[in-house]
Amino acid sequence: MVNIYNSSKNVIQNLVKENKNSSSFIPILLVLSTIPLPFALNNAALGIFLLTAFITFKKGNFRIQKELIFPVLLYVLMVFSYFWSIEPKESLAALSKEIPLLLIPLGFFIFKENTSEQKKRIITYYSYIIVAFVLYYCIRAAIRYCIYQDSRMFFYHGENDKDYGLVPKLLNAIHMSVFVAVAFFHFFTKEVKSKADTFFSILLFGFILLLSSKNIILIVLLLSLIHIFFFSKAAHNLRLRNLIVFVLLIVIVFSIGRIRDRFRVEFQTNTDKSLSADVIEGVPASVHYVSIKEAWTNPTFTPNDYFNGTAFRVYQTRISLELIREENVFFTGFGLNASYPKIKEKATQYNLYMGVENDPDSGYQSKNFHNQYVQNFAELGVFGFILLLIMLLVNVKNSLKTKDFVHFAFAFLMISLFLTESFLWRQRGVVFFTMMYCLFNSGIVPNNSKPE
């Protein structure tokens, strides 16, 4: 108990010391740390962030940074979309959820810029807090397994009314995978690792595997491989050993039952042979698994057609292009959060499964585009799409300029995630992306200028 007390005391003292050097240190960390918690707590943290910014405001610190202008411009476009939205009430309601795109950059304009070392320390504290969340959910899963004897307690997320997953459905396993992945790369990319760092790397990577997000698992493996062979100091001397270890790790990962099954369903339903449910074990004969080709080309479907993750996203991309062309909304889009009626019309047109009578939201017509690029184009037009691309390109460019691999990993995680999720249309997603984007891209010294 004495050691725990002394450790906690040292952490608090260090945080206070850091905050004296940078008044934004604790507010930024508070916002990032409360993202996995209930929305009210994260909203309160965002309020503290802004309040601290205005209280500590100094005219000499105020600086509008061009990299941080783009989230603000995206929010301004969202506001203007209200005036041409086909669902103005929905657009107006969504503006409050998207306001971090405006408020967080505003805070960074007011706060004194963080140095690169201060940014790294924020990520360090954030990573330890994520470790605490991971330990909590692992212990929670173990206790729930002992009670219910259900192995699903260790994987993915459950449903809103049946919380049988590793994390709650509202938190979302895919989104939690991203939060954990950034922390994982903090520990994994340390040149000199303590035993604790190694343990935390293994723990966080294992948790990402249990969350079973195929996209995030693949991008984390790819980024890990890039770091091992191209960024680490020992890369040249240990390439053969690293390759052997990495191949063995992949073999072990894809031999785990539930993880293997999730990848196998994606692969089998998207091969040339996946023309019926017969190729997938355990699927009733009446259910047809739709392949990528069918999702893109079939003139119609049936309520018994099942779209896996990849096929459904292909179908959503297909209908978005059709809607943009048919409704002539290339420049404007349908308005923020206003595309659902059009998605429903297409689901009816193509005869998709529309859900059961007492739960209509379980049908395909209630799902958004599950692709941030498509979502921006369909609802905010070509300019919303361009602004999103600019932010991602700026993110990658600055990660290469600063040679910060955690920033580099965040940049490519976002590029990949946006292909499968409308991440910025979720409260946790927009707060996480905007805060990390502003933290990493603020205070970047231009190539043609000298640091003070």
Short mmCIF file of C-alpha atoms in Angstrom, two decimals:
data_model
loop_
_atom_site.label_atom_id
_atom_site.label_comp_id
_atom_site.label_asym_id
_atom_site.label_seq_id
_atom_site.Cartn_x
_atom_site.Cartn_y
_atom_site.Cartn_z
CA MET A 1 0.00 0.00 0.00
CA VAL A 2 2.86 2.36 0.81
CA ASN A 3 4.43 1.77 -2.63
CA ILE A 4 1.11 2.39 -4.37
CA TYR A 5 0.64 5.61 -2.38
CA ASN A 6 4.15 6.84 -3.19
CA SER A 7 3.75 5.99 -6.89
CA SER A 8 0.41 7.80 -7.08
CA LYS A 9 1.89 10.79 -5.28
CA ASN A 10 4.81 10.94 -7.73
CA VAL A 11 2.45 10.73 -10.72
CA ILE A 12 0.33 13.60 -9.40
CA GLN A 13 3.40 15.70 -8.66
CA ASN A 14 4.75 15.08 -12.16
CA LEU A 15 1.41 16.02 -13.71
CA VAL A 16 1.31 19.27 -11.73
CA LYS A 17 4.88 20.03 -12.78
CA GLU A 18 4.07 19.35 -16.45
CA ASN A 19 0.98 21.54 -16.25
CA LYS A 20 3.03 24.45 -14.88
CA ASN A 21 5.21 24.23 -17.98
CA SER A 22 2.19 23.89 -20.26
CA SER A 23 -1.28 24.82 -19.01
CA SER A 24 -2.85 22.60 -21.70
CA PHE A 25 -1.10 19.42 -20.50
CA ILE A 26 -3.71 18.14 -18.01
CA PRO A 27 -6.77 19.39 -20.00
CA ILE A 28 -5.60 17.58 -23.16
CA LEU A 29 -4.81 14.42 -21.22
CA LEU A 30 -8.17 14.63 -19.45
CA VAL A 31 -10.08 14.78 -22.75
CA LEU A 32 -8.15 11.84 -24.22
CA SER A 33 -8.44 9.76 -21.04
CA THR A 34 -12.22 10.11 -20.76
CA ILE A 35 -13.03 9.12 -24.35
CA PRO A 36 -13.82 5.47 -23.40
CA LEU A 37 -15.98 6.66 -20.47
CA PRO A 38 -19.63 7.83 -20.60
CA PHE A 39 -20.25 10.80 -22.88
CA ALA A 40 -21.11 13.14 -20.00
CA LEU A 41 -17.63 12.75 -18.49
CA ASN A 42 -15.92 13.36 -21.81
CA ASN A 43 -18.11 16.43 -22.43
CA ALA A 44 -17.13 17.73 -18.98
CA ALA A 45 -13.45 17.16 -19.81
CA LEU A 46 -13.87 19.07 -23.07
CA GLY A 47 -15.51 21.89 -21.09
CA ILE A 48 -12.52 21.99 -18.72
CA PHE A 49 -10.18 22.07 -21.73
CA LEU A 50 -11.93 25.15 -23.16
CA LEU A 51 -12.40 26.88 -19.80
CA THR A 52 -8.70 26.48 -19.01
CA ALA A 53 -7.82 27.84 -22.45
CA PHE A 54 -9.81 31.03 -21.88
CA ILE A 55 -8.69 31.49 -18.26
CA THR A 56 -5.00 31.19 -19.17
CA PHE A 57 -5.37 33.18 -22.39
CA LYS A 58 -2.41 35.39 -23.28
CA LYS A 59 -2.40 37.47 -26.40
CA GLY A 60 1.20 36.51 -27.14
CA ASN A 61 0.29 32.81 -27.21
CA PHE A 62 -2.60 33.14 -29.66
CA ARG A 63 -1.65 31.76 -33.04
CA ILE A 64 -3.81 30.45 -35.87
CA GLN A 65 -2.02 27.42 -37.31
CA LYS A 66 -2.82 26.51 -40.88
CA GLU A 67 -2.82 22.74 -40.16
CA LEU A 68 -5.59 23.20 -37.60
CA ILE A 69 -7.76 25.34 -39.86
CA PHE A 70 -9.04 22.31 -41.79
CA PRO A 71 -11.16 20.74 -38.98
CA VAL A 72 -12.69 24.19 -38.41
CA LEU A 73 -13.49 24.55 -42.12
CA LEU A 74 -15.07 21.09 -42.11
CA TYR A 75 -17.34 22.12 -39.23
CA VAL A 76 -18.25 25.39 -40.98
CA LEU A 77 -19.25 23.36 -44.04
CA MET A 78 -21.40 21.16 -41.79
CA VAL A 79 -23.15 24.28 -40.48
CA PHE A 80 -23.83 25.58 -43.99
CA SER A 81 -25.14 22.16 -45.04
CA TYR A 82 -28.13 22.78 -42.75
CA PHE A 83 -29.48 25.29 -45.27
CA TRP A 84 -29.69 22.75 -48.11
CA SER A 85 -30.18 19.62 -46.03
CA ILE A 86 -33.04 17.29 -47.00
CA GLU A 87 -33.41 16.56 -43.25
CA PRO A 88 -32.68 19.92 -41.53
CA LYS A 89 -33.73 18.69 -38.07
CA GLU A 90 -31.27 15.80 -38.25
CA SER A 91 -28.52 18.10 -39.48
CA LEU A 92 -29.13 20.60 -36.69
CA ALA A 93 -29.10 17.87 -34.05
CA ALA A 94 -25.82 16.45 -35.39
CA LEU A 95 -24.02 19.81 -35.21
CA SER A 96 -23.69 19.59 -31.43
CA LYS A 97 -22.04 16.16 -31.74
CA GLU A 98 -19.56 17.43 -34.34
CA ILE A 99 -18.64 20.63 -32.47
CA PRO A 100 -15.26 19.24 -31.25
CA LEU A 101 -14.07 19.92 -34.83
CA LEU A 102 -14.45 23.62 -33.95
CA LEU A 103 -13.77 23.77 -30.22
CA ILE A 104 -10.61 21.66 -29.98
CA PRO A 105 -8.65 23.60 -32.65
CA LEU A 106 -9.86 26.83 -30.99
CA GLY A 107 -8.32 25.65 -27.72
CA PHE A 108 -5.02 24.91 -29.47
CA PHE A 109 -5.04 28.39 -31.04
CA ILE A 110 -5.31 29.92 -27.55
CA PHE A 111 -2.98 27.62 -25.58
CA LYS A 112 0.78 28.04 -25.70
CA GLU A 113 2.21 25.48 -28.11
CA ASN A 114 3.43 22.20 -26.65
CA THR A 115 6.99 21.18 -27.40
CA SER A 116 7.66 17.81 -29.02
CA GLU A 117 8.79 16.47 -25.63
CA GLN A 118 5.58 17.63 -23.96
CA LYS A 119 3.55 15.94 -26.70
CA LYS A 120 5.43 12.70 -26.13
CA ARG A 121 4.77 12.89 -22.39
CA ILE A 122 1.04 13.41 -23.03
CA ILE A 123 1.04 10.27 -25.19
CA THR A 124 2.98 8.44 -22.46
CA TYR A 125 0.40 9.25 -19.79
CA TYR A 126 -2.42 8.47 -22.23
CA SER A 127 -0.86 5.07 -22.95
CA TYR A 128 -0.67 4.15 -19.28
CA ILE A 129 -4.30 5.13 -18.82
CA ILE A 130 -5.27 2.90 -21.76
CA VAL A 131 -3.36 0.05 -20.07
CA ALA A 132 -5.59 0.60 -17.01
CA PHE A 133 -8.72 0.38 -19.20
CA VAL A 134 -7.43 -2.81 -20.83
CA LEU A 135 -6.73 -4.43 -17.46
CA TYR A 136 -10.20 -3.46 -16.28
CA TYR A 137 -11.93 -5.02 -19.31
CA CYS A 138 -9.78 -8.17 -19.09
CA ILE A 139 -10.69 -8.63 -15.43
CA ARG A 140 -14.33 -7.86 -16.25
CA ALA A 141 -14.32 -10.51 -18.99
CA ALA A 142 -12.75 -13.12 -16.69
CA ILE A 143 -15.33 -12.52 -13.96
CA ARG A 144 -18.22 -12.60 -16.43
CA TYR A 145 -16.87 -15.83 -17.95
CA CYS A 146 -16.77 -17.45 -14.52
CA ILE A 147 -20.42 -16.45 -14.01
CA TYR A 148 -21.86 -17.25 -17.46
CA GLN A 149 -19.36 -19.79 -18.85
CA ASP A 150 -19.57 -18.03 -22.23
CA SER A 151 -16.32 -17.53 -24.19
CA ARG A 152 -17.88 -14.60 -26.06
CA MET A 153 -17.06 -12.50 -22.99
CA PHE A 154 -13.45 -12.34 -24.26
CA PHE A 155 -14.16 -11.17 -27.81
CA TYR A 156 -15.44 -8.15 -29.77
CA HIS A 157 -18.60 -6.45 -28.42
CA GLY A 158 -22.11 -7.67 -27.80
CA GLU A 159 -25.43 -5.96 -28.49
CA ASN A 160 -27.08 -3.06 -26.69
CA ASP A 161 -29.57 -5.39 -25.01
CA LYS A 162 -27.15 -8.34 -24.65
CA ASP A 163 -23.77 -7.21 -23.36
CA TYR A 164 -21.82 -10.42 -23.96
CA GLY A 165 -18.67 -8.93 -25.57
CA LEU A 166 -15.25 -7.90 -24.30
CA VAL A 167 -16.36 -4.25 -24.35
CA PRO A 168 -19.89 -2.78 -24.41
CA LYS A 169 -21.55 -2.23 -27.79
CA LEU A 170 -21.78 1.53 -27.12
CA LEU A 171 -18.01 1.71 -26.73
CA ASN A 172 -17.57 -0.35 -29.93
CA ALA A 173 -14.78 -2.89 -30.33
CA ILE A 174 -13.45 -1.31 -33.54
CA HIS A 175 -13.18 2.15 -32.00
CA MET A 176 -11.61 0.78 -28.82
CA SER A 177 -9.07 -1.05 -31.02
CA VAL A 178 -7.92 2.30 -32.39
CA PHE A 179 -7.60 3.86 -28.93
CA VAL A 180 -5.53 0.88 -27.80
CA ALA A 181 -3.42 0.75 -30.98
CA VAL A 182 -1.98 4.24 -30.42
CA ALA A 183 -0.95 3.23 -26.88
CA PHE A 184 0.48 -0.05 -28.18
CA PHE A 185 2.80 1.75 -30.59
CA HIS A 186 4.00 4.03 -27.80
CA PHE A 187 5.34 1.04 -25.86
CA PHE A 188 6.26 -1.09 -28.87
CA THR A 189 8.44 1.55 -30.56
CA LYS A 190 10.57 2.41 -27.54
CA GLU A 191 14.20 1.81 -28.41
CA VAL A 192 15.06 0.88 -24.82
CA LYS A 193 12.26 -1.14 -23.26
CA SER A 194 11.87 -2.05 -19.62
CA LYS A 195 10.20 -5.32 -18.65
CA ALA A 196 7.04 -3.31 -17.98
CA ASP A 197 7.13 -1.80 -21.48
CA THR A 198 7.45 -5.25 -23.03
CA PHE A 199 4.60 -6.58 -20.90
CA PHE A 200 2.36 -3.65 -21.80
CA SER A 201 3.15 -4.10 -25.52
CA ILE A 202 2.13 -7.77 -25.35
CA LEU A 203 -0.96 -6.98 -23.25
CA LEU A 204 -2.21 -4.26 -25.61
CA PHE A 205 -1.51 -6.29 -28.74
CA GLY A 206 -3.34 -9.27 -27.24
CA PHE A 207 -6.29 -7.03 -26.38
CA ILE A 208 -6.43 -5.76 -29.99
CA LEU A 209 -6.57 -9.38 -31.15
CA LEU A 210 -9.41 -10.16 -28.74
CA LEU A 211 -11.37 -7.14 -29.97
CA SER A 212 -11.27 -8.92 -33.36
CA SER A 213 -11.40 -5.92 -35.66
CA LYS A 214 -9.98 -7.37 -38.88
CA ASN A 215 -9.01 -4.00 -40.33
CA ILE A 216 -7.19 -2.79 -37.21
CA ILE A 217 -5.42 -6.13 -36.65
CA LEU A 218 -4.06 -6.08 -40.20
CA ILE A 219 -2.92 -2.45 -40.07
CA VAL A 220 -1.30 -2.94 -36.64
CA LEU A 221 0.58 -5.99 -37.97
CA LEU A 222 1.65 -4.04 -41.06
CA LEU A 223 2.83 -1.01 -39.08
CA SER A 224 4.66 -3.27 -36.63
CA LEU A 225 6.43 -4.91 -39.55
CA ILE A 226 7.36 -1.52 -41.01
CA HIS A 227 8.81 -0.41 -37.67
CA ILE A 228 10.75 -3.64 -37.15
CA PHE A 229 12.39 -3.61 -40.57
CA PHE A 230 12.75 0.07 -41.36
CA PHE A 231 12.64 2.23 -38.22
CA SER A 232 14.20 0.33 -35.32
CA LYS A 233 17.94 0.74 -34.73
CA ALA A 234 18.46 -3.02 -34.69
CA ALA A 235 16.57 -3.52 -37.97
CA HIS A 236 19.62 -4.26 -40.14
CA ASN A 237 21.19 -6.76 -37.74
CA LEU A 238 18.05 -8.62 -36.73
CA ARG A 239 15.97 -8.77 -39.92
CA LEU A 240 16.07 -12.55 -40.31
CA ARG A 241 15.26 -13.18 -36.67
CA ASN A 242 12.54 -10.55 -36.70
CA LEU A 243 11.03 -12.04 -39.84
CA ILE A 244 10.91 -15.53 -38.29
CA VAL A 245 9.36 -14.21 -35.07
CA PHE A 246 6.84 -12.12 -36.99
CA VAL A 247 5.77 -15.02 -39.22
CA LEU A 248 5.32 -17.24 -36.16
CA LEU A 249 3.28 -14.51 -34.49
CA ILE A 250 0.96 -14.22 -37.50
CA VAL A 251 0.50 -18.01 -37.60
CA ILE A 252 -0.42 -18.03 -33.90
CA VAL A 253 -2.78 -15.07 -34.28
CA PHE A 254 -4.75 -16.57 -37.16
CA SER A 255 -5.00 -19.96 -35.44
CA ILE A 256 -7.08 -18.51 -32.60
CA GLY A 257 -10.64 -19.80 -33.06
CA ARG A 258 -12.89 -16.74 -33.10
CA ILE A 259 -10.32 -14.50 -34.79
CA ARG A 260 -9.69 -17.16 -37.44
CA ASP A 261 -13.44 -17.53 -38.02
CA ARG A 262 -13.94 -13.77 -38.57
CA PHE A 263 -11.21 -13.68 -41.21
CA ARG A 264 -12.37 -16.94 -42.80
CA VAL A 265 -15.91 -15.64 -43.29
CA GLU A 266 -14.55 -12.52 -45.00
CA PHE A 267 -12.25 -14.57 -47.22
CA GLN A 268 -14.70 -17.30 -48.16
CA THR A 269 -17.54 -14.94 -48.98
CA ASN A 270 -15.32 -12.82 -51.19
CA THR A 271 -13.75 -15.51 -53.36
CA ASP A 272 -14.96 -16.60 -56.77
CA LYS A 273 -16.44 -19.73 -55.22
CA SER A 274 -18.56 -17.83 -52.74
CA LEU A 275 -21.74 -18.02 -54.77
CA SER A 276 -23.83 -19.61 -52.07
CA ALA A 277 -23.87 -20.36 -48.37
CA ASP A 278 -22.66 -23.89 -49.06
CA VAL A 279 -18.99 -22.88 -48.80
CA ILE A 280 -19.39 -21.65 -45.22
CA GLU A 281 -19.81 -24.15 -42.44
CA GLY A 282 -22.80 -23.83 -40.17
CA VAL A 283 -24.80 -21.40 -42.31
CA PRO A 284 -28.42 -22.38 -43.04
CA ALA A 285 -29.09 -23.28 -46.67
CA SER A 286 -31.70 -20.51 -46.89
CA VAL A 287 -29.10 -17.80 -46.18
CA HIS A 288 -26.97 -16.56 -49.05
CA TYR A 289 -23.65 -14.83 -48.34
CA VAL A 290 -23.16 -12.00 -50.81
CA SER A 291 -19.71 -11.72 -52.46
CA ILE A 292 -18.00 -8.46 -53.34
CA LYS A 293 -18.83 -8.90 -57.02
CA GLU A 294 -22.51 -9.51 -56.26
CA ALA A 295 -22.64 -6.50 -53.91
CA TRP A 296 -21.38 -4.30 -56.73
CA THR A 297 -23.30 -5.75 -59.69
CA ASN A 298 -26.52 -7.54 -58.63
CA PRO A 299 -29.62 -5.75 -59.92
CA THR A 300 -31.56 -6.89 -56.85
CA PHE A 301 -31.20 -8.96 -53.68
CA THR A 302 -33.48 -10.88 -51.32
CA PRO A 303 -34.12 -10.52 -47.57
CA ASN A 304 -32.20 -13.81 -47.14
CA ASP A 305 -29.02 -12.28 -48.54
CA TYR A 306 -26.36 -11.64 -45.91
CA PHE A 307 -23.65 -9.00 -46.41
CA ASN A 308 -20.44 -9.49 -44.49
CA GLY A 309 -18.39 -6.42 -43.55
CA THR A 310 -16.53 -6.01 -46.82
CA ALA A 311 -19.46 -6.79 -49.11
CA PHE A 312 -21.76 -4.41 -47.22
CA ARG A 313 -19.27 -1.57 -47.54
CA VAL A 314 -18.95 -2.25 -51.26
CA TYR A 315 -22.75 -2.12 -51.57
CA GLN A 316 -22.84 1.15 -49.59
CA THR A 317 -20.21 2.70 -51.86
CA ARG A 318 -22.20 1.57 -54.88
CA ILE A 319 -25.45 3.18 -53.71
CA SER A 320 -23.65 6.38 -52.65
CA LEU A 321 -22.37 6.85 -56.21
CA GLU A 322 -25.83 6.13 -57.57
CA LEU A 323 -27.42 8.64 -55.18
CA ILE A 324 -24.91 11.39 -55.93
CA ARG A 325 -25.53 10.95 -59.64
CA GLU A 326 -29.31 10.52 -59.46
CA GLU A 327 -29.97 13.33 -56.94
CA ASN A 328 -27.44 15.77 -58.44
CA VAL A 329 -25.73 16.50 -55.09
CA PHE A 330 -22.10 16.33 -56.23
CA PHE A 331 -21.28 19.78 -54.81
CA THR A 332 -23.61 19.95 -51.81
CA GLY A 333 -24.39 16.44 -50.58
CA PHE A 334 -27.65 15.71 -48.77
CA GLY A 335 -26.67 17.62 -45.63
CA LEU A 336 -25.01 16.54 -42.39
CA ASN A 337 -26.52 13.28 -41.08
CA ALA A 338 -29.30 13.55 -43.70
CA SER A 339 -28.52 10.58 -45.93
CA TYR A 340 -30.54 7.95 -44.00
CA PRO A 341 -33.83 8.43 -45.93
CA LYS A 342 -31.95 7.91 -49.20
CA ILE A 343 -30.17 4.83 -47.84
CA LYS A 344 -33.57 3.44 -46.86
CA GLU A 345 -34.97 4.14 -50.33
CA LYS A 346 -32.10 2.17 -51.87
CA ALA A 347 -32.59 -0.69 -49.41
CA THR A 348 -36.23 -0.89 -50.49
CA GLN A 349 -35.28 -0.64 -54.17
CA TYR A 350 -32.78 -3.51 -53.86
CA ASN A 351 -35.05 -5.59 -51.60
CA LEU A 352 -32.61 -5.88 -48.70
CA TYR A 353 -33.37 -7.31 -45.28
CA MET A 354 -35.26 -4.56 -43.39
CA GLY A 355 -35.22 -6.02 -39.88
CA VAL A 356 -37.90 -7.61 -37.74
CA GLU A 357 -41.17 -5.91 -36.88
CA ASN A 358 -40.30 -5.10 -33.26
CA ASP A 359 -36.73 -4.01 -34.15
CA PRO A 360 -36.65 -2.27 -37.56
CA ASP A 361 -33.21 -0.81 -36.81
CA SER A 362 -31.73 -4.30 -37.19
CA GLY A 363 -32.15 -4.05 -40.97
CA TYR A 364 -29.59 -2.82 -43.49
CA GLN A 365 -31.59 0.35 -44.19
CA SER A 366 -30.67 1.78 -40.77
CA LYS A 367 -26.90 1.62 -41.26
CA ASN A 368 -24.80 4.58 -42.33
CA PHE A 369 -22.22 4.29 -45.10
CA HIS A 370 -19.54 2.77 -42.82
CA ASN A 371 -16.93 4.65 -44.83
CA GLN A 372 -15.84 8.16 -43.81
CA TYR A 373 -14.81 9.13 -47.34
CA VAL A 374 -18.19 8.12 -48.74
CA GLN A 375 -20.04 9.66 -45.78
CA ASN A 376 -18.35 13.03 -46.31
CA PHE A 377 -19.01 13.00 -50.06
CA ALA A 378 -22.65 11.92 -49.75
CA GLU A 379 -23.58 14.39 -47.01
CA LEU A 380 -21.20 17.34 -47.53
CA GLY A 381 -20.42 17.07 -51.22
CA VAL A 382 -17.07 17.16 -52.97
CA PHE A 383 -15.71 19.94 -50.73
CA GLY A 384 -16.35 17.89 -47.59
CA PHE A 385 -14.51 15.01 -49.23
CA ILE A 386 -11.56 17.24 -50.20
CA LEU A 387 -11.25 18.69 -46.68
CA LEU A 388 -11.07 15.18 -45.25
CA LEU A 389 -8.33 14.20 -47.71
CA ILE A 390 -6.36 17.35 -46.91
CA MET A 391 -6.40 16.56 -43.18
CA LEU A 392 -5.19 13.02 -43.81
CA LEU A 393 -2.43 14.20 -46.15
CA VAL A 394 -1.29 16.87 -43.69
CA ASN A 395 -1.25 14.21 -40.98
CA VAL A 396 0.98 11.89 -43.00
CA LYS A 397 3.26 14.70 -44.20
CA ASN A 398 3.91 16.01 -40.69
CA SER A 399 4.43 12.52 -39.27
CA LEU A 400 7.23 12.01 -41.80
CA LYS A 401 8.64 15.47 -41.09
CA THR A 402 8.80 14.90 -37.33
CA LYS A 403 9.91 11.25 -37.67
CA ASP A 404 7.55 10.35 -34.84
CA PHE A 405 6.42 6.78 -35.42
CA VAL A 406 3.43 7.04 -33.07
CA HIS A 407 2.20 9.99 -35.16
CA PHE A 408 2.94 7.97 -38.31
CA ALA A 409 0.94 5.03 -36.91
CA PHE A 410 -1.98 7.31 -35.97
CA ALA A 411 -2.00 8.79 -39.49
CA PHE A 412 -2.21 5.40 -41.21
CA LEU A 413 -4.66 4.00 -38.68
CA MET A 414 -7.02 6.84 -39.58
CA ILE A 415 -6.59 6.35 -43.33
CA SER A 416 -7.40 2.65 -42.96
CA LEU A 417 -10.18 3.07 -40.41
CA PHE A 418 -11.99 5.63 -42.57
CA LEU A 419 -12.34 2.96 -45.26
CA THR A 420 -14.54 0.84 -42.99
CA GLU A 421 -16.07 3.25 -40.44
CA SER A 422 -17.82 6.62 -40.42
CA PHE A 423 -15.58 7.39 -37.44
CA LEU A 424 -16.09 11.18 -37.37
CA TRP A 425 -19.87 10.72 -37.26
CA ARG A 426 -19.51 9.19 -33.76
CA GLN A 427 -18.92 11.33 -30.68
CA ARG A 428 -15.94 9.33 -29.42
CA GLY A 429 -14.51 9.18 -32.90
CA VAL A 430 -14.66 12.92 -33.62
CA VAL A 431 -13.18 13.82 -30.22
CA PHE A 432 -10.35 11.28 -30.53
CA PHE A 433 -9.44 12.17 -34.11
CA THR A 434 -9.62 15.95 -33.61
CA MET A 435 -7.63 15.95 -30.35
CA MET A 436 -4.92 13.62 -31.67
CA TYR A 437 -4.79 15.48 -35.00
CA CYS A 438 -4.37 18.86 -33.26
CA LEU A 439 -1.87 17.51 -30.73
CA PHE A 440 0.38 15.90 -33.34
CA ASN A 441 0.12 18.63 -35.99
CA SER A 442 0.31 21.76 -33.84
CA GLY A 443 3.61 23.60 -33.51
CA ILE A 444 5.19 22.01 -36.59
CA VAL A 445 8.11 24.20 -37.68
CA PRO A 446 8.07 24.89 -41.46
CA ASN A 447 11.07 23.69 -43.44
CA ASN A 448 12.09 27.23 -44.37
CA SER A 449 12.06 28.60 -40.81
CA LYS A 450 14.26 28.16 -37.78
CA PRO A 451 13.03 27.20 -34.30
CA GLU A 452 13.36 29.95 -31.73
#
